[in-house]
Amino acid sequence: MAVITEPLKNQADLLRRGLADLRAEDAELAAILDAEVTRQQHTLSLVSSSCAVQPRTLAASASVLVNVTAEGMSGKHHSAGCENVERVESLAIRRARQLFGAQYANVQPHSASNAVYQVLTALLEPGDTLLGMAVEHGGHLTHGSLAAFSGAYYKAIQYGTTADGLIDYDKVRLLALAHRPRVILCGASAYSREVDFKRFREIADEAGAILLADISHIAGLVATGRHPSPIDAAHVTVTCTHKQLAGPRGGVILSGADANTKIPGLRTTFSRLLDQAVYPRMQGAPAANMIAAKAAALGYAMSAAFDACMAQIRSTADEMAKAFQAKEYEVVGGCSENHTVLVRLRGGITGAIAEAALGHCGIIVSKHRVPEDPRSALVTSGLRIGTGALAQRRVDVHGSRQIVDLIVRILNTVAPLGEQDYTLEPLLLTQFRSEVETLCRDYPLADYQ
Ligand SMILES: *Cc1c(COP(=O)(O)O)cnc(C)c1O
C-alpha cells in the first residue's frame, strides 16, 4: 500500500499519484496500457475513424469531476455540489456552438450512437418510418440497419450509392416521396465524396420529413470549413467527439437555424425536445469528466494547429487516392473529398486478406465493401483508408506516396488461399515490418503521445 504523506493539492498531483500507484500496485494492468502506447507508436493507423487525443484532452478526461453526480441539463443540475460541473458544461457548450456556428449544443451524450438514438426516440414512435443510408453502402448501423435498434424499432427504408459509389439523390427523393419518412438521416461512415446537405434538406422539406445529419466522420473538416456544414441545413446534427475532433469517446447534439422552431406535429421546439431526449429520457447523470475532455478537444479544434491538421488530412487523402490510381487501383467515387479513400482490391485479394496481411506488417486498416461487392461483409472486396491518424503524424506528399507504394507491394506479394487465408514469405514480412518501423520513426506521433 502506498502511504499518503500529504493531501493531493491539484489535478497534476492526482495524475502523478495515480500513475505511480498503477505501476506499483497493478503491474498487470499498467503493462497492458504501456503495450498499447507502444502499439500505437509502432504501427501506421489508416483506420478511417482513428486519431490520437492531445495529452491535455487525456488529462482532462481523468479529472476529479468523475466523482460528481450531476443529473439534469446545463443550468438545471438537480444535485448539490455541481458548480464546477456547471461551469465545465457551459464551457463545452459554448465552444461547441462557436466551433460549429450552432444555436444549440448538448454535450451530454455518452456516444454518437446514443446521440442518434436520443434524437430518433424523441422524434419517432416505434414503428414509424425513417430513411437512412444502408451500412453496405457506407451508412452507419444507427441509420436503419436491421442489426441495430434503428432497424428493429422503426420501419427503416434504406438508400445507397450508385455503381460509381455516389449517393443517388434522385433515388433518395423518390424513396422519401413514396414512403414519407418522419426522419431522413444523412452522413456516412464510409463515403469519400462531399455530402450535399442542402439537397437532403430540399428532399426532406418536399417529403415533410425532419433531417438529421450525422457528421461523426467529418466533424473536423466541417468545423474548419473544408466540408459544407449541415448545421443550418439539417434540423438536427449529431457528431461523435472521438474521430476527427480528437476528443474523448462521446457524442454531441447540435442544431442551427431550426433550434428554436416548433417541431412539425409537436408542441415543442427542437432545443427543448433535444434536452429532454438526453435527460431524463435516455441518460442519467452525464460523465462530467468526459464533458471536460470534450471542452478541451473543442478548444483545441479552434487552434491553428488543428486547422493545419485538417488541411493535411485533405491533402494526404488526395495524394493517396492519386497514388492508388497511378497503380491502377479503382478508387470508389473517383477521388476523395474528405479523409476517406475507398479502394477496390483485385487479383483475388479480398478485404479480409488485405486487412490481415497489412495488419501483420504493422499497417492497420479496415476491410470494407465496395459498390456491387460480390463478397459478404465479413470478406469484402475493398479497403477503407482514412488519413486522420497519418495527418497527425504529419505524413507529407512524399510519405503518402511511400505508404501507398508499400501497401501495393505487400498486396502484390501476398498469396491468397481462399477468401480469408494467405501466405506471406517470412523474409518479406520482416522487410515490410522494418519499412513500417522506419515510416513510424520518420513521422512520429510526437505531439500526441
Ligand atoms: C462512428 C460513427 C457513429 C458511432 O459513434 P460512437 O460514438 O462510437 O457510438 C455514429 N455515426 C456515424 C456516421 C459514425 O461514423
Short mmCIF file of C-alpha atoms and ligand atoms in Angstrom, two decimals:
data_model
loop_
_atom_site.label_atom_id
_atom_site.label_comp_id
_atom_site.label_asym_id
_atom_site.label_seq_id
_atom_site.Cartn_x
_atom_site.Cartn_y
_atom_site.Cartn_z
CA MET A 1 0.00 0.00 0.00
CA ALA A 2 1.24 3.47 -0.85
CA VAL A 3 1.44 5.75 2.15
CA ILE A 4 -0.31 9.08 1.82
CA THR A 5 2.10 11.66 3.11
CA GLU A 6 0.13 14.77 2.30
CA PRO A 7 -3.18 15.64 0.73
CA LEU A 8 -3.28 15.89 -3.06
CA LYS A 9 -3.40 19.56 -3.93
CA ASN A 10 -4.38 19.62 -7.55
CA GLN A 11 -5.12 17.70 -10.70
CA ALA A 12 -1.45 17.25 -11.57
CA ASP A 13 -0.69 15.71 -8.16
CA LEU A 14 -3.56 13.34 -8.59
CA LEU A 15 -2.48 12.17 -12.03
CA ARG A 16 1.13 11.66 -10.92
CA ARG A 17 -0.02 9.73 -7.90
CA GLY A 18 -2.43 7.66 -9.98
CA LEU A 19 0.23 6.68 -12.49
CA ALA A 20 2.72 5.80 -9.75
CA ASP A 21 0.14 3.68 -7.93
CA LEU A 22 -0.88 1.92 -11.10
CA ARG A 23 2.70 0.97 -11.81
CA ALA A 24 3.43 -0.06 -8.23
CA GLU A 25 0.22 -1.84 -7.37
CA ASP A 26 -1.36 -3.07 -10.58
CA ALA A 27 1.54 -4.05 -12.79
CA GLU A 28 -0.70 -6.33 -14.84
CA LEU A 29 -2.96 -3.51 -15.99
CA ALA A 30 -0.09 -0.99 -16.31
CA ALA A 31 1.72 -3.37 -18.67
CA ILE A 32 -1.31 -3.63 -20.95
CA LEU A 33 -1.68 0.15 -21.08
CA ASP A 34 2.01 0.59 -21.89
CA ALA A 35 1.78 -2.08 -24.58
CA GLU A 36 -0.97 -0.05 -26.22
CA VAL A 37 1.18 3.09 -26.27
CA THR A 38 3.89 1.04 -27.98
CA ARG A 39 1.43 -0.47 -30.45
CA GLN A 40 0.08 2.92 -31.45
CA GLN A 41 3.55 4.37 -31.88
CA HIS A 42 4.94 1.47 -33.89
CA THR A 43 2.08 0.91 -36.31
CA LEU A 44 0.61 3.13 -39.01
CA SER A 45 -3.12 3.54 -38.49
CA LEU A 46 -5.15 4.02 -41.65
CA VAL A 47 -8.37 3.25 -39.82
CA SER A 48 -10.63 5.97 -41.09
CA SER A 49 -12.12 6.86 -37.71
CA SER A 50 -8.85 6.85 -35.85
CA CYS A 51 -6.91 9.69 -34.34
CA ALA A 52 -4.93 10.28 -31.17
CA VAL A 53 -6.09 12.64 -28.45
CA GLN A 54 -3.97 15.52 -27.27
CA PRO A 55 -2.32 14.93 -23.89
CA ARG A 56 -4.34 17.86 -22.48
CA THR A 57 -7.58 16.18 -23.52
CA LEU A 58 -6.47 12.91 -21.99
CA ALA A 59 -5.62 14.71 -18.74
CA ALA A 60 -8.99 16.49 -18.68
CA SER A 61 -10.78 13.15 -19.08
CA ALA A 62 -9.00 11.94 -15.94
CA SER A 63 -10.20 14.81 -13.76
CA VAL A 64 -11.92 14.51 -10.37
CA LEU A 65 -15.15 15.66 -12.00
CA VAL A 66 -15.70 11.91 -12.35
CA ASN A 67 -16.65 11.97 -8.66
CA VAL A 68 -19.62 14.30 -9.16
CA THR A 69 -23.17 13.18 -9.88
CA ALA A 70 -24.92 16.00 -11.69
CA GLU A 71 -28.27 14.85 -13.03
CA GLY A 72 -30.08 17.29 -15.26
CA MET A 73 -29.22 19.57 -18.12
CA SER A 74 -26.85 22.51 -18.05
CA GLY A 75 -28.26 25.30 -15.91
CA LYS A 76 -30.67 22.88 -14.24
CA HIS A 77 -28.49 20.34 -12.46
CA HIS A 78 -30.54 18.82 -9.66
CA SER A 79 -27.84 17.68 -7.30
CA ALA A 80 -25.81 19.75 -4.82
CA GLY A 81 -22.11 20.45 -5.35
CA CYS A 82 -22.39 20.85 -9.09
CA GLU A 83 -20.98 24.33 -9.55
CA ASN A 84 -17.82 23.16 -11.33
CA VAL A 85 -19.70 20.64 -13.44
CA GLU A 86 -21.99 23.51 -14.40
CA ARG A 87 -19.01 25.65 -15.39
CA VAL A 88 -17.33 22.92 -17.40
CA GLU A 89 -20.56 22.00 -19.19
CA SER A 90 -21.31 25.64 -20.06
CA LEU A 91 -17.76 25.96 -21.40
CA ALA A 92 -18.11 22.84 -23.55
CA ILE A 93 -21.50 24.01 -24.87
CA ARG A 94 -20.15 27.48 -25.65
CA ARG A 95 -17.21 26.00 -27.55
CA ALA A 96 -19.35 23.50 -29.45
CA ARG A 97 -21.72 26.27 -30.54
CA GLN A 98 -18.87 28.54 -31.54
CA LEU A 99 -16.91 25.87 -33.39
CA PHE A 100 -19.88 24.76 -35.47
CA GLY A 101 -21.82 28.04 -35.60
CA ALA A 102 -24.77 26.34 -33.89
CA GLN A 103 -27.61 27.84 -31.85
CA TYR A 104 -27.94 24.75 -29.70
CA ALA A 105 -25.50 22.17 -28.35
CA ASN A 106 -25.92 19.29 -25.96
CA VAL A 107 -22.62 17.77 -24.79
CA GLN A 108 -24.00 15.04 -22.53
CA PRO A 109 -24.49 12.04 -24.88
CA HIS A 110 -22.16 9.20 -23.95
CA SER A 111 -21.55 8.34 -27.63
CA ALA A 112 -22.69 9.28 -31.12
CA SER A 113 -24.80 6.12 -31.34
CA ASN A 114 -26.56 7.23 -28.16
CA ALA A 115 -26.98 10.71 -29.61
CA VAL A 116 -28.63 9.35 -32.78
CA TYR A 117 -30.98 7.18 -30.73
CA GLN A 118 -31.78 10.05 -28.38
CA VAL A 119 -32.84 12.16 -31.36
CA LEU A 120 -34.74 9.29 -33.01
CA THR A 121 -36.64 8.25 -29.89
CA ALA A 122 -37.62 11.87 -29.31
CA LEU A 123 -38.97 12.31 -32.83
CA LEU A 124 -40.36 8.88 -33.69
CA GLU A 125 -42.82 6.40 -32.22
CA PRO A 126 -41.85 2.72 -32.51
CA GLY A 127 -42.88 1.53 -35.97
CA ASP A 128 -42.61 4.98 -37.56
CA THR A 129 -40.71 5.26 -40.82
CA LEU A 130 -37.16 6.54 -41.19
CA LEU A 131 -34.97 6.78 -44.28
CA GLY A 132 -31.24 6.28 -43.90
CA MET A 133 -28.14 5.15 -45.77
CA ALA A 134 -27.55 1.38 -45.81
CA VAL A 135 -24.49 0.09 -43.96
CA GLU A 136 -23.40 -1.87 -47.05
CA HIS A 137 -23.27 1.42 -48.93
CA GLY A 138 -21.30 3.29 -46.31
CA GLY A 139 -24.02 4.24 -43.83
CA HIS A 140 -23.99 3.56 -40.10
CA LEU A 141 -25.74 0.90 -38.00
CA THR A 142 -27.76 3.58 -36.25
CA HIS A 143 -29.23 4.78 -39.55
CA GLY A 144 -31.70 1.94 -40.04
CA SER A 145 -29.76 -1.32 -40.05
CA LEU A 146 -31.75 -4.42 -39.17
CA ALA A 147 -28.86 -5.48 -36.94
CA ALA A 148 -29.41 -2.44 -34.73
CA PHE A 149 -32.09 -0.67 -32.70
CA SER A 150 -32.66 1.75 -35.58
CA GLY A 151 -33.83 -1.00 -37.92
CA ALA A 152 -35.52 -3.16 -35.30
CA TYR A 153 -37.80 -0.50 -33.74
CA TYR A 154 -38.57 1.61 -36.78
CA LYS A 155 -39.68 0.88 -40.29
CA ALA A 156 -36.34 1.61 -41.90
CA ILE A 157 -36.14 2.38 -45.59
CA GLN A 158 -32.57 2.41 -46.89
CA TYR A 159 -30.87 4.30 -49.68
CA GLY A 160 -27.41 3.75 -51.06
CA THR A 161 -24.92 4.67 -53.72
CA THR A 162 -24.84 4.12 -57.46
CA ALA A 163 -22.38 1.67 -59.01
CA ASP A 164 -19.95 4.61 -59.15
CA GLY A 165 -20.10 4.98 -55.41
CA LEU A 166 -22.02 8.28 -55.38
CA ILE A 167 -25.15 8.93 -53.30
CA ASP A 168 -28.14 8.61 -55.60
CA TYR A 169 -30.05 11.77 -54.61
CA ASP A 170 -32.83 11.15 -57.15
CA LYS A 171 -33.42 7.76 -55.60
CA VAL A 172 -33.38 9.27 -52.11
CA ARG A 173 -36.07 11.72 -53.25
CA LEU A 174 -38.22 9.00 -54.80
CA LEU A 175 -37.94 6.87 -51.66
CA ALA A 176 -38.79 9.87 -49.48
CA LEU A 177 -41.86 10.74 -51.54
CA ALA A 178 -43.03 7.13 -51.72
CA HIS A 179 -42.56 6.27 -48.02
CA ARG A 180 -42.99 9.69 -46.33
CA PRO A 181 -40.48 9.03 -43.52
CA ARG A 182 -40.75 11.12 -40.36
CA VAL A 183 -36.94 11.38 -40.28
CA ILE A 184 -34.29 11.28 -43.02
CA LEU A 185 -30.73 10.50 -41.90
CA CYS A 186 -27.68 11.62 -43.85
CA GLY A 187 -23.96 11.42 -43.18
CA ALA A 188 -21.87 8.28 -43.54
CA SER A 189 -19.11 6.10 -42.16
CA ALA A 190 -17.55 5.09 -45.47
CA TYR A 191 -18.17 7.70 -48.13
CA SER A 192 -15.37 9.58 -49.83
CA ARG A 193 -17.32 12.37 -51.51
CA GLU A 194 -18.99 15.51 -50.18
CA VAL A 195 -22.48 15.07 -48.77
CA ASP A 196 -24.92 17.60 -50.21
CA PHE A 197 -26.78 18.52 -47.04
CA LYS A 198 -28.77 21.26 -48.81
CA ARG A 199 -30.06 18.76 -51.33
CA PHE A 200 -31.06 16.45 -48.49
CA ARG A 201 -32.96 19.33 -46.86
CA GLU A 202 -34.83 20.08 -50.06
CA ILE A 203 -35.84 16.44 -50.24
CA ALA A 204 -36.84 16.43 -46.55
CA ASP A 205 -38.93 19.58 -47.00
CA GLU A 206 -40.64 18.19 -50.07
CA ALA A 207 -41.46 14.95 -48.24
CA GLY A 208 -42.42 16.63 -44.96
CA ALA A 209 -39.56 14.92 -43.09
CA ILE A 210 -37.14 16.05 -40.40
CA LEU A 211 -33.49 15.95 -41.47
CA LEU A 212 -30.90 14.50 -39.11
CA ALA A 213 -27.27 14.85 -40.20
CA ASP A 214 -24.57 12.68 -38.63
CA ILE A 215 -21.10 14.15 -39.14
CA SER A 216 -19.20 11.78 -36.85
CA HIS A 217 -16.64 11.04 -39.57
CA ILE A 218 -16.13 14.55 -40.94
CA ALA A 219 -16.66 16.84 -37.94
CA GLY A 220 -13.15 18.34 -38.12
CA LEU A 221 -13.48 19.13 -41.83
CA VAL A 222 -16.89 20.70 -41.20
CA ALA A 223 -15.59 22.70 -38.23
CA THR A 224 -12.72 24.13 -40.29
CA GLY A 225 -14.80 24.87 -43.39
CA ARG A 226 -13.37 22.08 -45.52
CA HIS A 227 -16.71 20.35 -45.94
CA PRO A 228 -20.09 22.11 -46.27
CA SER A 229 -21.76 22.38 -42.89
CA PRO A 230 -25.11 20.75 -42.19
CA ILE A 231 -25.77 22.87 -39.09
CA ASP A 232 -28.33 25.18 -40.70
CA ALA A 233 -29.32 22.78 -43.49
CA ALA A 234 -30.39 19.95 -41.19
CA HIS A 235 -32.90 20.34 -38.37
CA VAL A 236 -30.55 18.45 -36.07
CA THR A 237 -26.89 17.37 -36.38
CA VAL A 238 -25.02 14.85 -34.27
CA THR A 239 -21.35 14.03 -34.08
CA CYS A 240 -19.07 11.89 -32.01
CA THR A 241 -16.11 13.63 -30.38
CA HIS A 242 -13.51 10.89 -30.81
CA LYS A 243 -12.91 10.74 -34.55
CA GLN A 244 -11.67 13.89 -36.33
CA LEU A 245 -12.29 16.02 -33.24
CA ALA A 246 -9.60 14.02 -31.40
CA GLY A 247 -11.59 14.14 -28.19
CA PRO A 248 -12.91 11.60 -25.69
CA ARG A 249 -15.38 8.86 -26.60
CA GLY A 250 -18.67 10.71 -26.61
CA GLY A 251 -21.36 12.48 -28.61
CA VAL A 252 -22.69 15.97 -29.16
CA ILE A 253 -26.12 17.06 -30.48
CA LEU A 254 -26.26 20.35 -32.38
CA SER A 255 -28.90 22.44 -34.04
CA GLY A 256 -28.70 25.63 -36.10
CA ALA A 257 -31.40 27.69 -37.75
CA ASP A 258 -34.16 25.32 -36.63
CA ALA A 259 -33.13 25.09 -32.97
CA ASN A 260 -35.94 27.26 -31.69
CA THR A 261 -38.61 26.44 -34.24
CA LYS A 262 -41.60 24.28 -33.40
CA ILE A 263 -41.32 20.64 -34.43
CA PRO A 264 -43.97 19.68 -37.00
CA GLY A 265 -46.72 17.79 -35.24
CA LEU A 266 -45.45 18.55 -31.74
CA ARG A 267 -45.98 21.45 -29.36
CA THR A 268 -42.35 21.93 -28.53
CA THR A 269 -39.17 23.29 -30.13
CA PHE A 270 -36.16 21.25 -31.23
CA SER A 271 -33.92 22.60 -28.47
CA ARG A 272 -36.40 21.78 -25.72
CA LEU A 273 -37.17 18.34 -27.08
CA LEU A 274 -33.47 17.52 -27.58
CA ASP A 275 -32.64 18.40 -23.98
CA GLN A 276 -35.39 16.09 -22.73
CA ALA A 277 -34.34 13.42 -25.21
CA VAL A 278 -30.98 13.07 -23.48
CA TYR A 279 -32.15 13.55 -19.88
CA PRO A 280 -34.38 12.19 -18.45
CA ARG A 281 -35.44 10.06 -21.42
CA MET A 282 -32.25 8.13 -22.19
CA GLN A 283 -29.46 9.00 -19.76
CA GLY A 284 -28.93 9.63 -16.09
CA ALA A 285 -26.11 11.78 -14.81
CA PRO A 286 -23.61 12.82 -17.50
CA ALA A 287 -19.93 11.83 -17.42
CA ALA A 288 -18.66 15.21 -16.23
CA ASN A 289 -15.01 14.25 -16.69
CA MET A 290 -15.74 13.39 -20.32
CA ILE A 291 -17.51 16.72 -20.76
CA ALA A 292 -14.29 18.35 -19.51
CA ALA A 293 -12.37 16.38 -22.13
CA LYS A 294 -14.89 17.45 -24.78
CA ALA A 295 -14.28 21.07 -23.74
CA ALA A 296 -10.52 20.51 -24.12
CA ALA A 297 -10.90 18.93 -27.56
CA LEU A 298 -13.33 21.59 -28.77
CA GLY A 299 -10.91 24.28 -27.58
CA TYR A 300 -8.06 22.62 -29.45
CA ALA A 301 -10.27 22.33 -32.54
CA MET A 302 -10.31 26.15 -32.72
CA SER A 303 -6.50 26.33 -32.90
CA ALA A 304 -4.26 26.93 -35.89
CA ALA A 305 -2.60 23.56 -35.22
CA PHE A 306 -5.92 21.77 -35.64
CA ASP A 307 -6.65 23.69 -38.82
CA ALA A 308 -3.28 22.64 -40.21
CA CYS A 309 -4.02 19.03 -39.31
CA MET A 310 -7.35 19.15 -41.16
CA ALA A 311 -5.59 20.64 -44.20
CA GLN A 312 -3.13 17.76 -44.03
CA ILE A 313 -5.97 15.21 -43.78
CA ARG A 314 -7.33 16.53 -47.07
CA SER A 315 -4.04 16.71 -48.94
CA THR A 316 -2.98 13.26 -47.77
CA ALA A 317 -6.31 11.80 -48.93
CA ASP A 318 -5.92 13.46 -52.36
CA GLU A 319 -2.38 12.20 -52.67
CA MET A 320 -3.19 8.64 -51.61
CA ALA A 321 -6.18 8.44 -53.97
CA LYS A 322 -3.99 9.57 -56.86
CA ALA A 323 -1.20 7.19 -55.89
CA PHE A 324 -3.61 4.21 -55.88
CA GLN A 325 -5.00 5.28 -59.24
CA ALA A 326 -1.46 5.56 -60.62
CA LYS A 327 -1.03 1.90 -59.64
CA GLU A 328 -4.25 1.10 -61.48
CA TYR A 329 -6.44 0.53 -58.47
CA GLU A 330 -10.04 1.74 -58.65
CA VAL A 331 -10.79 4.45 -56.12
CA VAL A 332 -14.53 4.29 -55.40
CA GLY A 333 -16.24 7.59 -56.21
CA GLY A 334 -13.30 8.58 -58.42
CA CYS A 335 -11.49 10.65 -55.78
CA SER A 336 -11.63 11.70 -52.16
CA GLU A 337 -13.26 14.91 -50.97
CA ASN A 338 -12.73 14.21 -47.30
CA HIS A 339 -10.43 11.88 -45.32
CA THR A 340 -11.64 8.60 -46.81
CA VAL A 341 -10.18 6.68 -49.73
CA LEU A 342 -12.17 3.57 -50.63
CA VAL A 343 -10.10 1.19 -52.74
CA ARG A 344 -11.37 -1.78 -54.73
CA LEU A 345 -8.94 -4.70 -54.42
CA ARG A 346 -8.02 -7.03 -57.25
CA GLY A 347 -6.17 -10.20 -58.12
CA GLY A 348 -8.07 -12.47 -55.71
CA ILE A 349 -7.03 -10.38 -52.70
CA THR A 350 -10.11 -9.95 -50.53
CA GLY A 351 -10.63 -7.22 -47.96
CA ALA A 352 -10.22 -9.82 -45.21
CA ILE A 353 -6.86 -10.95 -46.57
CA ALA A 354 -5.62 -7.41 -47.17
CA GLU A 355 -6.64 -6.32 -43.66
CA ALA A 356 -4.91 -9.31 -42.06
CA ALA A 357 -1.73 -9.18 -44.17
CA LEU A 358 -1.28 -5.42 -43.85
CA GLY A 359 -2.00 -5.64 -40.12
CA HIS A 360 0.69 -8.28 -39.80
CA CYS A 361 3.13 -5.83 -41.36
CA GLY A 362 2.04 -3.02 -38.99
CA ILE A 363 -0.37 -1.15 -41.27
CA ILE A 364 -3.74 -1.07 -39.55
CA VAL A 365 -6.61 -0.66 -41.98
CA SER A 366 -10.19 -1.91 -42.31
CA LYS A 367 -11.71 -4.06 -44.99
CA HIS A 368 -14.88 -2.63 -46.46
CA ARG A 369 -17.50 -3.47 -49.04
CA VAL A 370 -17.40 -1.60 -52.34
CA PRO A 371 -20.33 -0.94 -54.73
CA GLU A 372 -21.81 -4.15 -56.15
CA ASP A 373 -19.47 -6.18 -53.98
CA PRO A 374 -19.99 -9.90 -54.61
CA ARG A 375 -18.43 -10.77 -51.25
CA SER A 376 -20.01 -10.68 -47.79
CA ALA A 377 -19.35 -8.02 -45.15
CA LEU A 378 -17.00 -10.48 -43.40
CA VAL A 379 -14.85 -10.88 -46.51
CA THR A 380 -15.44 -7.84 -48.76
CA SER A 381 -13.52 -6.66 -51.83
CA GLY A 382 -12.28 -3.31 -50.62
CA LEU A 383 -10.24 -1.32 -48.14
CA ARG A 384 -11.46 1.79 -46.35
CA ILE A 385 -8.49 4.03 -45.76
CA GLY A 386 -8.63 7.16 -43.64
CA THR A 387 -5.97 9.82 -43.31
CA GLY A 388 -6.75 11.26 -39.85
CA ALA A 389 -4.01 9.49 -37.91
CA LEU A 390 -1.50 9.92 -40.76
CA ALA A 391 -2.13 13.68 -40.73
CA GLN A 392 -1.41 13.72 -37.00
CA ARG A 393 1.94 12.13 -37.84
CA ARG A 394 2.40 14.94 -40.39
CA VAL A 395 2.78 12.47 -43.22
CA ASP A 396 3.53 14.66 -46.25
CA VAL A 397 3.15 14.09 -50.00
CA HIS A 398 6.31 12.02 -50.15
CA GLY A 399 5.23 9.93 -47.16
CA SER A 400 1.74 9.40 -48.59
CA ARG A 401 3.24 8.00 -51.78
CA GLN A 402 5.67 5.82 -49.84
CA ILE A 403 2.82 4.32 -47.82
CA VAL A 404 0.70 3.56 -50.90
CA ASP A 405 3.74 2.07 -52.59
CA LEU A 406 4.38 -0.16 -49.57
CA ILE A 407 0.71 -1.24 -49.37
CA VAL A 408 0.72 -2.17 -53.05
CA ARG A 409 3.99 -4.11 -52.73
CA ILE A 410 2.59 -6.03 -49.75
CA LEU A 411 -0.66 -6.82 -51.62
CA ASN A 412 1.33 -7.95 -54.66
CA THR A 413 3.40 -10.29 -52.51
CA VAL A 414 0.54 -11.92 -50.63
CA ALA A 415 -0.53 -15.32 -51.96
CA PRO A 416 -4.26 -15.79 -51.24
CA LEU A 417 -5.52 -19.20 -50.09
CA GLY A 418 -9.28 -18.85 -50.48
CA GLU A 419 -11.12 -15.82 -49.14
CA GLN A 420 -9.62 -15.40 -45.68
CA ASP A 421 -6.23 -17.12 -45.62
CA TYR A 422 -2.97 -16.22 -47.26
CA THR A 423 0.73 -16.79 -47.11
CA LEU A 424 3.41 -14.14 -46.90
CA GLU A 425 7.05 -15.14 -47.06
CA PRO A 426 8.68 -14.65 -43.64
CA LEU A 427 11.70 -12.82 -45.07
CA LEU A 428 9.49 -10.33 -46.88
CA LEU A 429 7.29 -9.92 -43.84
CA THR A 430 10.37 -8.92 -41.81
CA GLN A 431 11.36 -6.49 -44.55
CA PHE A 432 7.90 -4.90 -44.70
CA ARG A 433 7.71 -4.61 -40.93
CA SER A 434 11.01 -2.77 -40.83
CA GLU A 435 9.82 -0.38 -43.55
CA VAL A 436 6.74 0.40 -41.44
CA GLU A 437 9.03 0.90 -38.46
CA THR A 438 11.10 3.41 -40.45
CA LEU A 439 7.96 5.31 -41.52
CA CYS A 440 6.79 5.43 -37.89
CA ARG A 441 10.18 6.88 -36.94
CA ASP A 442 10.20 9.40 -39.80
CA TYR A 443 6.68 10.55 -38.95
CA PRO A 444 6.38 10.20 -35.16
CA LEU A 445 3.21 10.70 -33.14
CA ALA A 446 5.26 13.11 -31.07
CA ASP A 447 2.67 15.77 -30.28
CA TYR A 448 0.05 13.31 -29.35
CA GLN A 449 1.59 10.79 -27.01
C1 LIG B 1 -18.62 6.29 -35.67
C2 LIG B 1 -19.99 6.68 -36.03
C3 LIG B 1 -21.01 6.68 -35.08
C4 LIG B 1 -20.87 6.00 -33.73
O1 LIG B 1 -20.13 6.64 -32.83
P1 LIG B 1 -19.99 6.03 -31.36
O2 LIG B 1 -19.70 7.24 -30.55
O3 LIG B 1 -18.88 5.06 -31.43
O4 LIG B 1 -21.27 5.39 -30.97
C5 LIG B 1 -22.26 7.16 -35.44
N1 LIG B 1 -22.48 7.60 -36.68
C6 LIG B 1 -21.54 7.59 -37.63
C7 LIG B 1 -21.86 8.08 -39.02
C8 LIG B 1 -20.25 7.13 -37.34
O5 LIG B 1 -19.32 7.10 -38.30
#
